[in-house]
CSV table of C-alpha atoms and ligand atoms in Angstrom, one decimal:
chain,number,residue,atom,x,y,z
A,32,UNK,CA,-128.6,17.1,-92.6
A,33,UNK,CA,-126.5,15.2,-95.6
A,34,UNK,CA,-129.1,12.9,-97.2
A,35,UNK,CA,-128.7,9.4,-95.6
A,36,UNK,CA,-129.4,7.6,-99.0
A,37,UNK,CA,-126.4,9.5,-100.5
A,38,UNK,CA,-124.1,8.8,-97.7
A,39,UNK,CA,-124.7,5.0,-97.4
A,40,UNK,CA,-124.7,4.7,-100.7
A,41,UNK,CA,-121.0,6.3,-100.6
A,42,UNK,CA,-119.6,4.4,-98.4
A,43,UNK,CA,-120.9,1.1,-99.9
A,44,UNK,CA,-119.1,2.0,-102.9
A,45,UNK,CA,-116.0,2.4,-101.1
A,46,UNK,CA,-116.7,-1.2,-98.9
A,47,UNK,CA,-117.6,1.3,-95.4
A,48,UNK,CA,-120.7,0.8,-94.9
A,49,UNK,CA,-120.5,-1.0,-91.7
A,50,UNK,CA,-120.1,2.8,-90.3
A,51,UNK,CA,-123.7,3.4,-90.5
A,52,UNK,CA,-124.4,-0.1,-88.7
A,53,UNK,CA,-125.7,1.8,-85.5
A,54,UNK,CA,-127.1,4.6,-87.2
A,55,UNK,CA,-130.6,4.1,-86.2
A,56,UNK,CA,-130.1,3.9,-82.5
A,57,UNK,CA,-128.3,7.4,-82.7
A,58,UNK,CA,-130.2,11.1,-82.0
A,59,UNK,CA,-130.9,13.3,-84.5
A,60,UNK,CA,-127.4,15.6,-83.8
A,61,UNK,CA,-125.8,12.3,-84.0
A,62,UNK,CA,-127.3,11.4,-87.2
A,63,UNK,CA,-125.9,14.9,-88.3
A,64,UNK,CA,-122.8,14.4,-87.0
A,65,UNK,CA,-121.8,10.9,-88.7
A,66,UNK,CA,-123.7,11.9,-92.4
A,67,UNK,CA,-121.4,14.7,-92.2
A,68,UNK,CA,-118.0,13.2,-91.4
A,69,UNK,CA,-118.7,10.2,-93.6
A,70,UNK,CA,-119.5,13.1,-96.7
A,71,UNK,CA,-116.2,14.9,-96.0
A,72,UNK,CA,-113.5,11.8,-96.1
A,73,UNK,CA,-111.8,12.0,-99.5
A,74,UNK,CA,-111.9,8.2,-100.4
A,75,UNK,CA,-109.5,8.4,-103.0
A,76,UNK,CA,-107.0,9.8,-100.9
A,77,UNK,CA,-108.1,7.1,-98.2
A,78,UNK,CA,-107.9,4.2,-100.8
A,79,UNK,CA,-104.5,5.1,-102.2
A,80,UNK,CA,-103.1,5.6,-98.3
A,81,UNK,CA,-104.5,1.8,-98.1
A,82,UNK,CA,-103.0,1.0,-101.3
A,83,UNK,CA,-99.6,2.4,-100.3
A,84,UNK,CA,-99.9,0.3,-97.2
A,85,UNK,CA,-100.4,-2.8,-98.6
A,86,UNK,CA,-97.4,-2.2,-101.2
A,87,UNK,CA,-94.7,-1.1,-99.4
A,88,UNK,CA,-95.3,0.3,-96.1
A,89,UNK,CA,-95.7,4.1,-96.7
A,90,UNK,CA,-95.1,6.3,-99.8
A,91,UNK,CA,-91.9,7.8,-98.1
A,92,UNK,CA,-89.3,8.1,-100.4
A,93,UNK,CA,-86.2,6.3,-100.1
A,94,UNK,CA,-82.4,5.9,-102.0
A,95,UNK,CA,-79.2,6.6,-101.5
A,96,UNK,CA,-78.1,8.6,-98.8
A,97,UNK,CA,-75.0,11.2,-98.4
A,98,UNK,CA,-73.7,13.2,-95.8
A,99,UNK,CA,-74.3,17.4,-95.8
A,100,UNK,CA,-72.4,20.2,-94.8
A,101,UNK,CA,-73.4,21.6,-91.2
A,102,UNK,CA,-72.1,24.9,-89.5
A,103,UNK,CA,-70.6,22.9,-86.6
A,104,UNK,CA,-70.0,24.7,-83.1
A,105,UNK,CA,-67.7,27.1,-83.2
A,106,UNK,CA,-64.1,25.7,-82.7
A,107,UNK,CA,-62.1,28.9,-83.5
A,108,UNK,CA,-61.8,32.8,-83.8
A,109,UNK,CA,-62.7,32.6,-87.7
A,110,UNK,CA,-65.8,30.7,-86.6
A,111,UNK,CA,-66.5,32.6,-83.8
A,112,UNK,CA,-66.3,35.9,-86.4
A,113,UNK,CA,-69.0,33.8,-88.4
A,114,UNK,CA,-71.1,33.8,-85.5
A,115,UNK,CA,-71.1,37.2,-84.6
A,116,UNK,CA,-71.8,38.1,-88.1
A,117,UNK,CA,-74.7,35.9,-88.1
A,118,UNK,CA,-76.1,37.3,-84.6
A,119,UNK,CA,-75.8,40.9,-85.9
A,120,UNK,CA,-77.9,39.8,-89.1
A,121,UNK,CA,-80.2,37.6,-86.8
A,122,UNK,CA,-81.0,41.0,-84.6
A,123,UNK,CA,-81.5,43.4,-87.2
A,124,UNK,CA,-84.3,41.1,-88.1
A,125,UNK,CA,-86.2,40.7,-85.0
A,126,UNK,CA,-85.5,44.5,-84.5
A,127,UNK,CA,-87.1,45.1,-88.2
A,128,UNK,CA,-89.9,42.4,-86.8
A,129,UNK,CA,-89.8,39.9,-89.8
A,130,UNK,CA,-89.8,37.1,-87.7
A,131,UNK,CA,-92.9,35.1,-86.4
A,132,UNK,CA,-92.5,32.2,-83.8
A,133,UNK,CA,-94.3,29.2,-84.6
A,134,UNK,CA,-95.2,26.3,-82.4
A,135,UNK,CA,-96.7,23.0,-83.4
A,136,UNK,CA,-98.9,21.9,-80.7
A,137,UNK,CA,-101.5,19.4,-82.5
A,138,UNK,CA,-100.0,16.2,-81.5
A,139,UNK,CA,-101.8,13.8,-79.5
A,140,UNK,CA,-99.0,13.3,-76.6
A,141,UNK,CA,-99.9,9.6,-76.7
A,142,UNK,CA,-96.7,8.7,-75.0
A,143,UNK,CA,-96.9,11.2,-72.3
A,144,UNK,CA,-100.4,10.0,-71.4
A,145,UNK,CA,-101.1,13.3,-70.1
A,146,UNK,CA,-105.2,14.3,-70.1
A,147,UNK,CA,-105.3,17.6,-71.8
A,148,UNK,CA,-102.6,19.9,-74.4
A,149,UNK,CA,-99.2,18.7,-73.9
A,150,UNK,CA,-98.2,22.3,-73.2
A,151,UNK,CA,-100.2,22.6,-70.0
A,152,UNK,CA,-97.8,20.0,-68.7
A,153,UNK,CA,-95.8,21.2,-65.9
A,154,UNK,CA,-92.0,21.1,-66.6
A,155,UNK,CA,-90.7,23.8,-64.4
A,156,UNK,CA,-88.2,21.7,-62.0
A,157,UNK,CA,-89.6,24.4,-58.8
A,158,UNK,CA,-92.4,25.9,-60.0
A,159,UNK,CA,-94.4,23.8,-62.5
A,160,UNK,CA,-94.0,26.6,-65.0
A,161,UNK,CA,-95.9,24.6,-68.3
A,162,UNK,CA,-94.5,24.2,-71.8
A,163,UNK,CA,-96.9,26.7,-72.5
A,164,UNK,CA,-95.6,29.3,-70.0
A,165,UNK,CA,-91.8,28.6,-71.2
A,166,UNK,CA,-92.2,29.1,-74.6
A,167,UNK,CA,-94.8,32.4,-74.1
A,168,UNK,CA,-92.6,34.1,-71.8
A,169,UNK,CA,-89.2,33.6,-74.0
A,170,UNK,CA,-91.4,35.0,-77.1
A,171,UNK,CA,-91.8,37.7,-74.8
A,172,UNK,CA,-88.5,38.7,-73.5
A,173,UNK,CA,-87.1,37.9,-77.0
A,174,UNK,CA,-89.3,41.0,-78.4
A,175,UNK,CA,-88.5,43.1,-75.5
A,176,UNK,CA,-85.2,42.5,-76.2
A,177,UNK,CA,-85.3,43.9,-79.7
A,178,UNK,CA,-88.0,46.5,-79.0
A,179,UNK,CA,-90.5,44.6,-81.6
A,180,UNK,CA,-93.2,42.2,-81.9
A,181,UNK,CA,-93.1,38.8,-82.1
A,182,UNK,CA,-96.3,37.2,-83.2
A,183,UNK,CA,-97.4,33.5,-81.8
A,184,UNK,CA,-98.6,31.4,-84.3
A,185,UNK,CA,-100.1,28.3,-82.7
A,186,UNK,CA,-100.9,24.8,-84.1
A,187,UNK,CA,-103.6,22.5,-82.3
A,188,UNK,CA,-106.0,20.3,-83.3
A,189,UNK,CA,-109.8,19.4,-83.1
A,190,UNK,CA,-108.8,17.8,-79.6
A,191,UNK,CA,-106.9,20.4,-78.2
A,192,UNK,CA,-107.9,23.7,-79.8
A,193,UNK,CA,-110.4,24.5,-77.1
A,194,UNK,CA,-108.2,23.5,-74.2
A,195,UNK,CA,-105.4,25.7,-75.8
A,196,UNK,CA,-107.0,28.5,-76.6
A,197,UNK,CA,-108.5,28.8,-73.0
A,198,UNK,CA,-105.4,28.2,-71.0
A,199,UNK,CA,-104.0,31.3,-73.0
A,200,UNK,CA,-107.0,33.3,-72.0
A,201,UNK,CA,-106.7,32.2,-68.2
A,202,UNK,CA,-103.5,33.1,-67.9
A,203,UNK,CA,-103.5,36.7,-69.7
A,204,UNK,CA,-101.2,35.2,-72.4
A,205,UNK,CA,-98.9,34.9,-70.4
A,206,UNK,CA,-98.7,39.0,-71.0
A,207,UNK,CA,-97.9,38.7,-74.8
A,208,UNK,CA,-100.6,41.0,-76.6
A,209,UNK,CA,-103.4,38.7,-77.7
A,210,UNK,CA,-104.1,40.1,-81.1
A,211,UNK,CA,-100.2,38.9,-81.2
A,212,UNK,CA,-101.3,35.0,-80.2
A,213,UNK,CA,-103.0,33.3,-83.0
A,214,UNK,CA,-104.0,29.9,-83.0
A,215,UNK,CA,-105.5,27.6,-86.2
A,216,UNK,CA,-106.1,24.1,-86.1
A,217,UNK,CA,-104.8,21.7,-88.6
A,218,UNK,CA,-106.5,19.1,-90.4
A,219,UNK,CA,-107.6,15.9,-89.3
A,220,UNK,CA,-107.4,12.7,-91.3
A,221,UNK,CA,-109.6,8.8,-90.7
A,222,UNK,CA,-107.7,5.9,-89.1
A,223,UNK,CA,-108.2,2.6,-90.8
A,224,UNK,CA,-108.1,-0.8,-89.3
A,225,UNK,CA,-105.7,-3.4,-90.4
A,226,UNK,CA,-108.3,-4.9,-92.8
A,227,UNK,CA,-108.7,-1.0,-94.4
A,228,UNK,CA,-112.1,-0.1,-93.0
A,229,UNK,CA,-112.7,2.6,-91.5
A,230,UNK,CA,-113.2,2.7,-87.3
A,231,UNK,CA,-116.2,4.7,-84.9
A,232,UNK,CA,-114.2,6.6,-82.2
A,233,UNK,CA,-117.7,6.8,-80.6
A,234,UNK,CA,-121.2,5.8,-81.9
A,235,UNK,CA,-121.5,9.2,-83.9
A,236,UNK,CA,-117.7,10.2,-84.7
A,237,UNK,CA,-115.1,8.5,-87.2
A,238,UNK,CA,-111.8,7.5,-85.6
A,239,UNK,CA,-109.0,10.3,-86.9
A,240,UNK,CA,-106.2,11.7,-86.1
A,241,UNK,CA,-104.3,15.0,-87.0
A,242,UNK,CA,-102.2,15.0,-90.0
A,243,UNK,CA,-99.0,15.0,-88.9
A,244,UNK,CA,-96.7,18.4,-88.1
A,245,UNK,CA,-96.0,18.4,-91.8
A,246,UNK,CA,-99.8,19.6,-92.2
A,247,UNK,CA,-98.2,22.8,-90.6
A,248,UNK,CA,-97.6,23.8,-94.1
A,249,UNK,CA,-101.3,23.4,-95.6
A,250,UNK,CA,-102.6,24.9,-92.3
A,251,UNK,CA,-100.4,27.9,-92.3
A,252,UNK,CA,-101.5,28.6,-96.1
A,253,UNK,CA,-105.6,27.3,-95.4
A,254,UNK,CA,-105.9,29.1,-92.3
A,255,UNK,CA,-104.9,32.3,-93.4
A,256,UNK,CA,-102.4,32.7,-90.9
A,257,UNK,CA,-99.6,32.9,-94.0
A,258,UNK,CA,-102.0,36.0,-95.3
A,259,UNK,CA,-101.9,37.4,-91.4
A,260,UNK,CA,-97.8,36.8,-91.2
A,261,UNK,CA,-97.7,39.1,-95.0
A,262,UNK,CA,-99.6,41.7,-93.5
A,263,UNK,CA,-96.7,42.0,-90.8
A,264,UNK,CA,-94.4,41.6,-92.5
A,265,UNK,CA,-92.9,38.1,-91.6
A,266,UNK,CA,-90.6,36.7,-93.7
A,267,UNK,CA,-88.7,34.3,-91.5
A,268,UNK,CA,-91.0,31.7,-89.4
A,269,UNK,CA,-89.0,30.0,-85.9
A,270,UNK,CA,-90.7,26.5,-86.1
A,271,UNK,CA,-90.2,25.0,-82.9
A,272,UNK,CA,-91.9,21.9,-81.1
A,273,UNK,CA,-94.2,21.9,-77.8
A,274,UNK,CA,-92.2,19.5,-75.9
A,275,UNK,CA,-88.8,21.0,-75.4
A,276,UNK,CA,-88.3,23.8,-73.0
A,277,UNK,CA,-84.9,24.4,-73.9
A,278,UNK,CA,-85.8,25.3,-77.2
A,279,UNK,CA,-84.1,28.7,-78.4
A,280,UNK,CA,-87.2,30.4,-79.9
A,281,UNK,CA,-85.9,33.1,-82.8
A,282,UNK,CA,-82.6,32.4,-82.3
A,283,UNK,CA,-80.6,35.5,-83.6
A,284,UNK,CA,-77.7,33.4,-84.6
A,285,UNK,CA,-80.2,31.0,-86.7
A,286,UNK,CA,-81.7,33.3,-88.3
A,287,UNK,CA,-78.8,35.2,-89.1
A,288,UNK,CA,-76.9,31.8,-90.4
A,289,UNK,CA,-80.0,31.1,-92.8
A,290,UNK,CA,-80.1,34.5,-94.1
A,291,UNK,CA,-76.6,34.4,-95.0
A,292,UNK,CA,-76.8,30.8,-96.5
A,293,UNK,CA,-80.1,31.9,-98.7
A,294,UNK,CA,-81.6,29.0,-97.7
A,295,UNK,CA,-85.2,28.7,-97.9
A,296,UNK,CA,-85.7,25.9,-94.8
A,297,UNK,CA,-82.9,25.4,-91.9
A,298,UNK,CA,-82.6,22.8,-89.4
A,299,UNK,CA,-80.6,22.7,-85.7
A,300,UNK,CA,-79.0,19.4,-85.5
A,301,UNK,CA,-76.8,17.8,-82.7
A,302,UNK,CA,-74.4,15.3,-82.6
A,303,UNK,CA,-76.2,11.6,-81.8
A,304,UNK,CA,-75.6,10.0,-78.7
A,305,UNK,CA,-76.0,6.6,-80.3
A,306,UNK,CA,-75.7,5.1,-83.7
A,307,UNK,CA,-79.4,4.4,-83.1
A,308,UNK,CA,-80.5,7.2,-81.0
A,309,UNK,CA,-84.2,7.8,-82.4
A,310,UNK,CA,-84.0,11.0,-84.1
A,311,UNK,CA,-83.6,11.3,-87.7
A,312,UNK,CA,-80.6,12.2,-89.7
A,313,UNK,CA,-79.9,15.7,-92.2
A,314,UNK,CA,-78.4,14.4,-95.3
A,315,UNK,CA,-79.1,14.4,-98.9
A,316,UNK,CA,-81.4,11.8,-100.5
A,317,UNK,CA,-81.4,11.1,-104.2
A,318,UNK,CA,-79.5,14.2,-104.8
A,319,UNK,CA,-82.2,16.1,-102.4
A,320,UNK,CA,-81.7,17.7,-98.8
A,321,UNK,CA,-83.7,15.6,-96.4
A,322,UNK,CA,-84.1,14.2,-93.0
A,323,UNK,CA,-84.0,10.8,-92.8
A,324,UNK,CA,-86.0,8.6,-89.8
A,325,UNK,CA,-83.7,6.5,-87.5
A,326,UNK,CA,-85.9,3.6,-88.6
A,327,UNK,CA,-85.4,4.0,-92.3
A,328,UNK,CA,-81.8,3.9,-91.7
A,329,UNK,CA,-80.5,0.4,-91.9
A,330,UNK,CA,-77.9,-0.5,-89.1
A,331,UNK,CA,-75.1,-0.4,-90.8
A,332,UNK,CA,-75.7,3.1,-92.2
A,333,UNK,CA,-76.6,3.8,-88.7
A,334,UNK,CA,-73.1,2.9,-87.6
A,335,UNK,CA,-71.2,3.6,-90.5
A,336,UNK,CA,-68.2,5.6,-89.1
A,337,UNK,CA,-66.4,8.8,-90.9
A,338,UNK,CA,-62.6,9.4,-91.8
A,339,UNK,CA,-62.9,11.3,-88.6
A,340,UNK,CA,-64.1,8.1,-86.6
A,341,UNK,CA,-67.0,9.8,-85.7
A,342,UNK,CA,-70.7,8.6,-86.7
A,343,UNK,CA,-71.0,8.9,-90.7
A,344,UNK,CA,-74.3,10.6,-90.0
A,345,UNK,CA,-73.9,12.1,-86.6
A,346,UNK,CA,-76.2,15.2,-87.7
A,347,UNK,CA,-79.6,14.5,-85.9
A,348,UNK,CA,-82.6,17.0,-86.5
A,349,UNK,CA,-84.0,18.1,-83.4
A,350,UNK,CA,-87.0,19.6,-85.4
A,351,UNK,CA,-86.3,23.0,-84.8
A,352,UNK,CA,-86.4,25.4,-87.9
A,353,UNK,CA,-86.0,28.2,-89.8
A,354,UNK,CA,-88.5,28.4,-92.8
A,355,UNK,CA,-89.1,31.2,-95.4
A,356,UNK,CA,-92.5,32.4,-95.3
A,357,UNK,CA,-92.3,32.5,-99.1
A,358,UNK,CA,-91.2,28.8,-99.4
A,359,UNK,CA,-94.4,28.1,-97.1
A,360,UNK,CA,-95.9,29.2,-99.8
A,361,UNK,CA,-94.4,27.3,-102.7
A,362,UNK,CA,-94.6,24.0,-100.7
A,363,UNK,CA,-97.9,24.4,-99.1
A,364,UNK,CA,-99.7,25.4,-102.3
A,365,UNK,CA,-97.8,22.7,-104.4
A,366,UNK,CA,-97.7,19.0,-104.9
A,367,UNK,CA,-97.9,18.5,-101.0
A,368,UNK,CA,-96.0,16.1,-98.5
A,369,UNK,CA,-95.6,12.5,-98.6
A,370,UNK,CA,-97.6,10.4,-96.8
A,371,UNK,CA,-96.2,8.0,-93.8
A,372,UNK,CA,-98.5,5.3,-92.3
A,373,UNK,CA,-97.9,4.0,-89.1
A,374,UNK,CA,-99.5,1.2,-86.5
A,375,UNK,CA,-100.9,2.4,-83.5
A,376,UNK,CA,-103.1,1.6,-80.9
A,377,UNK,CA,-106.5,3.5,-81.3
A,378,UNK,CA,-109.7,3.4,-79.5
A,379,UNK,CA,-113.1,2.5,-80.9
A,380,UNK,CA,-116.4,2.1,-80.6
A,381,UNK,CA,-117.4,-2.1,-81.4
A,382,UNK,CA,-121.0,-1.2,-81.3
A,383,UNK,CA,-121.7,-1.3,-77.7
A,384,UNK,CA,-118.8,0.0,-76.1
A,385,UNK,CA,-115.1,2.0,-76.4
A,386,UNK,CA,-112.7,-0.4,-76.7
A,387,UNK,CA,-109.2,0.5,-75.7
A,388,UNK,CA,-107.0,-2.5,-77.3
A,389,UNK,CA,-103.8,-3.7,-75.6
A,390,UNK,CA,-102.0,-4.0,-78.9
A,391,UNK,CA,-101.6,-2.1,-82.6
A,392,UNK,CA,-105.1,-2.0,-84.1
A,393,UNK,CA,-104.8,0.6,-86.5
A,394,UNK,CA,-103.2,3.0,-89.2
A,395,UNK,CA,-102.6,6.4,-88.9
A,396,UNK,CA,-101.6,8.5,-91.5
A,397,UNK,CA,-99.3,11.9,-91.1
A,398,UNK,CA,-97.1,14.2,-92.9
A,399,UNK,CA,-93.9,15.3,-91.1
A,400,UNK,CA,-92.9,18.7,-91.6
A,401,UNK,CA,-89.1,17.9,-92.7
A,402,UNK,CA,-90.5,15.9,-95.9
A,403,UNK,CA,-90.5,19.7,-97.2
A,404,UNK,CA,-86.8,19.9,-97.2
A,405,UNK,CA,-86.3,18.3,-100.3
A,406,UNK,CA,-88.3,21.3,-102.3
A,407,UNK,CA,-86.0,23.7,-101.2
A,408,UNK,CA,-83.6,25.3,-103.4
A,409,UNK,CA,-81.3,25.9,-100.3
A,410,UNK,CA,-80.8,24.6,-96.8
A,411,UNK,CA,-78.2,25.2,-94.0
A,412,UNK,CA,-77.9,22.9,-90.9
A,413,UNK,CA,-76.4,24.7,-87.8
A,414,UNK,CA,-74.8,22.6,-84.8
A,415,UNK,CA,-76.2,22.7,-81.3
A,416,UNK,CA,-75.0,21.4,-78.1
A,417,UNK,CA,-77.0,19.0,-76.9
A,418,UNK,CA,-77.2,20.4,-73.2
A,419,UNK,CA,-78.1,23.9,-74.6
A,420,UNK,CA,-81.1,22.9,-76.9
A,421,UNK,CA,-82.7,19.3,-76.1
A,422,UNK,CA,-84.9,18.4,-73.4
A,423,UNK,CA,-87.9,17.0,-74.8
A,424,UNK,CA,-90.7,15.3,-72.6
A,425,UNK,CA,-91.9,12.7,-74.9
A,426,UNK,CA,-92.7,10.0,-72.2
A,427,UNK,CA,-94.1,9.5,-68.8
A,428,UNK,CA,-90.7,7.7,-67.7
A,429,UNK,CA,-87.5,6.8,-68.6
A,430,UNK,CA,-85.8,8.3,-71.8
A,431,UNK,CA,-87.0,11.9,-72.6
A,432,UNK,CA,-89.2,12.1,-69.7
A,433,UNK,CA,-90.4,14.7,-67.6
A,434,UNK,CA,-87.8,13.9,-64.8
A,435,UNK,CA,-84.9,14.0,-67.5
A,436,UNK,CA,-86.1,17.3,-69.2
A,437,UNK,CA,-86.1,18.8,-65.5
A,438,UNK,CA,-82.7,17.5,-64.8
A,439,UNK,CA,-81.5,19.3,-67.8
A,440,UNK,CA,-82.8,22.2,-67.1
A,441,UNK,CA,-81.5,22.0,-63.7
A,442,UNK,CA,-78.0,21.1,-65.6
A,443,UNK,CA,-78.4,23.8,-67.9
A,444,UNK,CA,-78.8,26.7,-65.4
A,445,UNK,CA,-76.1,25.3,-63.1
A,446,UNK,CA,-73.6,26.5,-66.0
A,447,UNK,CA,-75.3,29.8,-66.2
A,448,UNK,CA,-74.6,30.4,-62.3
A,449,UNK,CA,-70.9,28.6,-62.6
A,450,UNK,CA,-70.3,31.3,-65.4
A,451,UNK,CA,-71.6,34.1,-63.2
A,452,UNK,CA,-69.0,33.0,-60.9
A,453,UNK,CA,-72.1,31.8,-58.2
A,454,UNK,CA,-71.0,28.2,-56.6
A,455,UNK,CA,-74.2,26.5,-55.6
A,456,UNK,CA,-73.2,23.9,-52.8
A,457,UNK,CA,-75.3,20.8,-53.8
A,458,UNK,CA,-77.9,22.0,-56.7
A,459,UNK,CA,-81.0,20.1,-56.5
A,460,UNK,CA,-83.5,22.0,-58.9
A,461,UNK,CA,-82.8,25.3,-60.6
A,462,UNK,CA,-85.1,27.2,-62.7
A,463,UNK,CA,-84.8,30.9,-64.1
A,464,UNK,CA,-87.7,32.5,-66.3
A,465,UNK,CA,-86.8,33.9,-69.3
A,466,UNK,CA,-88.4,36.8,-68.0
A,467,UNK,CA,-85.6,37.2,-65.8
A,468,UNK,CA,-83.1,36.4,-68.0
A,469,UNK,CA,-83.0,35.0,-71.6
A,470,UNK,CA,-79.3,34.0,-71.4
A,471,UNK,CA,-76.0,33.3,-69.7
A,472,UNK,CA,-75.1,36.5,-70.7
A,473,UNK,CA,-78.0,38.8,-69.9
A,474,UNK,CA,-78.1,36.6,-66.3
A,475,UNK,CA,-74.4,37.4,-65.7
A,476,UNK,CA,-74.7,41.0,-66.3
A,477,UNK,CA,-77.8,40.8,-63.8
A,478,UNK,CA,-76.1,39.1,-60.8
A,479,UNK,CA,-73.6,39.8,-58.9
A,480,UNK,CA,-71.9,36.9,-56.9
A,481,UNK,CA,-70.8,38.4,-54.0
A,482,UNK,CA,-73.5,37.0,-51.3
A,483,UNK,CA,-75.4,35.5,-53.6
A,484,UNK,CA,-76.4,32.7,-51.2
A,485,UNK,CA,-77.5,29.3,-52.8
A,486,UNK,CA,-77.8,25.9,-51.4
A,487,UNK,CA,-80.0,23.3,-53.3
A,488,UNK,CA,-83.0,25.1,-54.6
A,489,UNK,CA,-83.3,28.3,-56.7
A,490,UNK,CA,-86.3,29.8,-58.6
A,491,UNK,CA,-85.8,33.4,-60.3
A,492,UNK,CA,-88.7,34.8,-61.9
B,638,UTP,P1,-94.5,13.8,-81.6
B,638,UTP,O1,-93.8,13.4,-82.7
B,638,UTP,O2,-94.0,13.8,-80.4
B,638,UTP,O3,-96.1,13.6,-81.4
B,638,UTP,O4,-94.9,15.5,-82.2
B,638,UTP,P2,-97.2,13.8,-80.5
B,638,UTP,O5,-98.4,13.6,-80.7
B,638,UTP,O6,-96.9,14.9,-79.5
B,638,UTP,O7,-96.8,13.0,-79.2
B,638,UTP,P3,-97.0,11.2,-79.4
B,638,UTP,O8,-96.1,10.7,-80.6
B,638,UTP,O9,-98.3,10.9,-79.2
B,638,UTP,O10,-96.3,10.7,-77.9
B,638,UTP,C1,-93.9,16.4,-81.8
B,638,UTP,C2,-94.4,17.6,-82.4
B,638,UTP,O11,-95.3,18.0,-83.6
B,638,UTP,C3,-96.0,18.2,-82.8
B,638,UTP,C4,-96.8,18.1,-81.1
B,638,UTP,O12,-97.4,18.6,-80.9
B,638,UTP,C5,-95.0,18.2,-81.0
B,638,UTP,O13,-95.4,19.5,-81.0
B,638,UTP,N1,-97.9,17.4,-84.0
B,638,UTP,C6,-97.4,16.5,-83.9
B,638,UTP,C7,-98.6,18.0,-84.3
B,638,UTP,O14,-98.5,19.6,-84.1
B,638,UTP,N2,-99.3,17.8,-85.1
B,638,UTP,C8,-99.4,16.5,-85.4
B,638,UTP,O15,-99.9,16.0,-86.2
B,638,UTP,C9,-98.3,15.7,-84.8
C-alpha cells in the first residue's frame, strides 16, 4: 500500500487534499485503491490542463482555415477508372494480409444512456443484431472474400473492458478466430470540478474519463498492439467507431486511394447536410491538414459558399480513417496530441451519497484522433455517399438515434433489392447480414428476382 503521509503531502502540495477527507471510513482495500489512484496522478499534466481551461478553454490549435482537395464521388469514366485502379490495389493489400481492422470502443456513450458497452446495443432492424456483431461479421466476410486474416483490434476502457471481452467470448467471437481479436484498454484521466478540484466518483475512486479517441494512437503503442501488428505484417489500419453500422470496414477502394496518394492518414468525408451539422470539416489549418470541429467554426465560415454554390467547407469527416502503422509509431512516440476540454455532467460522491448533477459540473479532458492529421506528411480525403456509409447511433431519441439508424439500414438494403430487380410492396424493415452479402454486387449475384416474394419485412443471414 502506498504511504499515506507521502500521498497526503503530494495532494496538499497541489491543493487537492480534500480527496482524503473520508479516508478513515474506508476499508483497507479501499484505502489502498484510493492512495494508489492519487499516487498515479500526473499533477504537472493536470495543472497544465487547468491552466489552459482558465485561459482559453482548451489547447486546440486555431488559425486560418483553407479548403483541401477531396476525391469526390465518381461522376465520369475517368473517375470510375481511378476507382477501379484503387480497388485493385486495395484488394491486393487485403489478399496480402497487410490490413487490420481497428475499432475504438472505449467511449462512455453517455448520450445513448445504454447500460453496458455501446457495441452491445441492438441495432439490427429485425434481429436486434448488435453493433459488435455487425462489425465482426463484416470483418469475417471480408477476410473470407480475400482469403487472408484481418486481425481485429478493439480499444476499450476501464469501465467497459470486462463486459466487452465477455460479450465477444460468450458469442464465440462471432466466428472470427479468437487469436485474431485483440483487445486493449486506453488510459483514463482525472476530471476536475469547475474550481479545478479533483472529484470522487465513489468513496474510494476518483472521477475519471477515458482519454478520448486520440488515446487510440498512444494506446496502440503502449499496449503492445502495434508490435503485434508489426509481427503480423500489418501496414494499414482501418480505423472506425463503434456507433456506425454502415461503415465499410477495410474498404478496398479507400485503401487503394490511400496507397496511390502515398498518404499517412486518410479520411472519409461526406457532404454536410446543413452549415450547422454537428460534424467536423476537413481543411488545412495553419498550412497543415486538419479536421476542425463544428463548434470551432464561426457562423460565417460555416455558411460560406464556394464558387460552385456549394458550402465552401462541405466535407464533413465521419471518423473513418486509414492510418499507416508507421505513422502511428511516429505520432504515438512523438510530442502527443493536444488536449480538448469540455463541460460535462459527472456523477460524484459528496461524502455521503453519489450525486447525479442536473447541470454541467465538471471538466473532462480528451484527445481526438484527427489531431494526428497535422503531423502527417500526406493525407487523402475520400467522399462517400451519406446513405451508404453513415448511420450513427449517438442518442436515445431524435437525431442520430437508434430509430434513424435502423431506418437508414432498411433504406440502404432496399437499394440493394431494387438494384437486384426485386420489388417490395411496402418495405418496413430489411436486414441483411454481411455474412449473406457484403455489398450490393454480391447480393445481386446471389439472388434471382423471379419468385423472390417479400412484402414488409426481410431478414437474411
Ligand atoms: P463519441 O464522441 O460519440 O463519444 O465517440 P461516446 O463516449 O461514445 O459517447 P458520448 O459522447 O458519451 O455520448 C466516438 C467513438 O470514439 C470512441 C467511442 O467508443 C466511439 O466509438 N471513444 C470515444 C473511445 O474509444 N474513447 C474515448 O475516450 C472516447
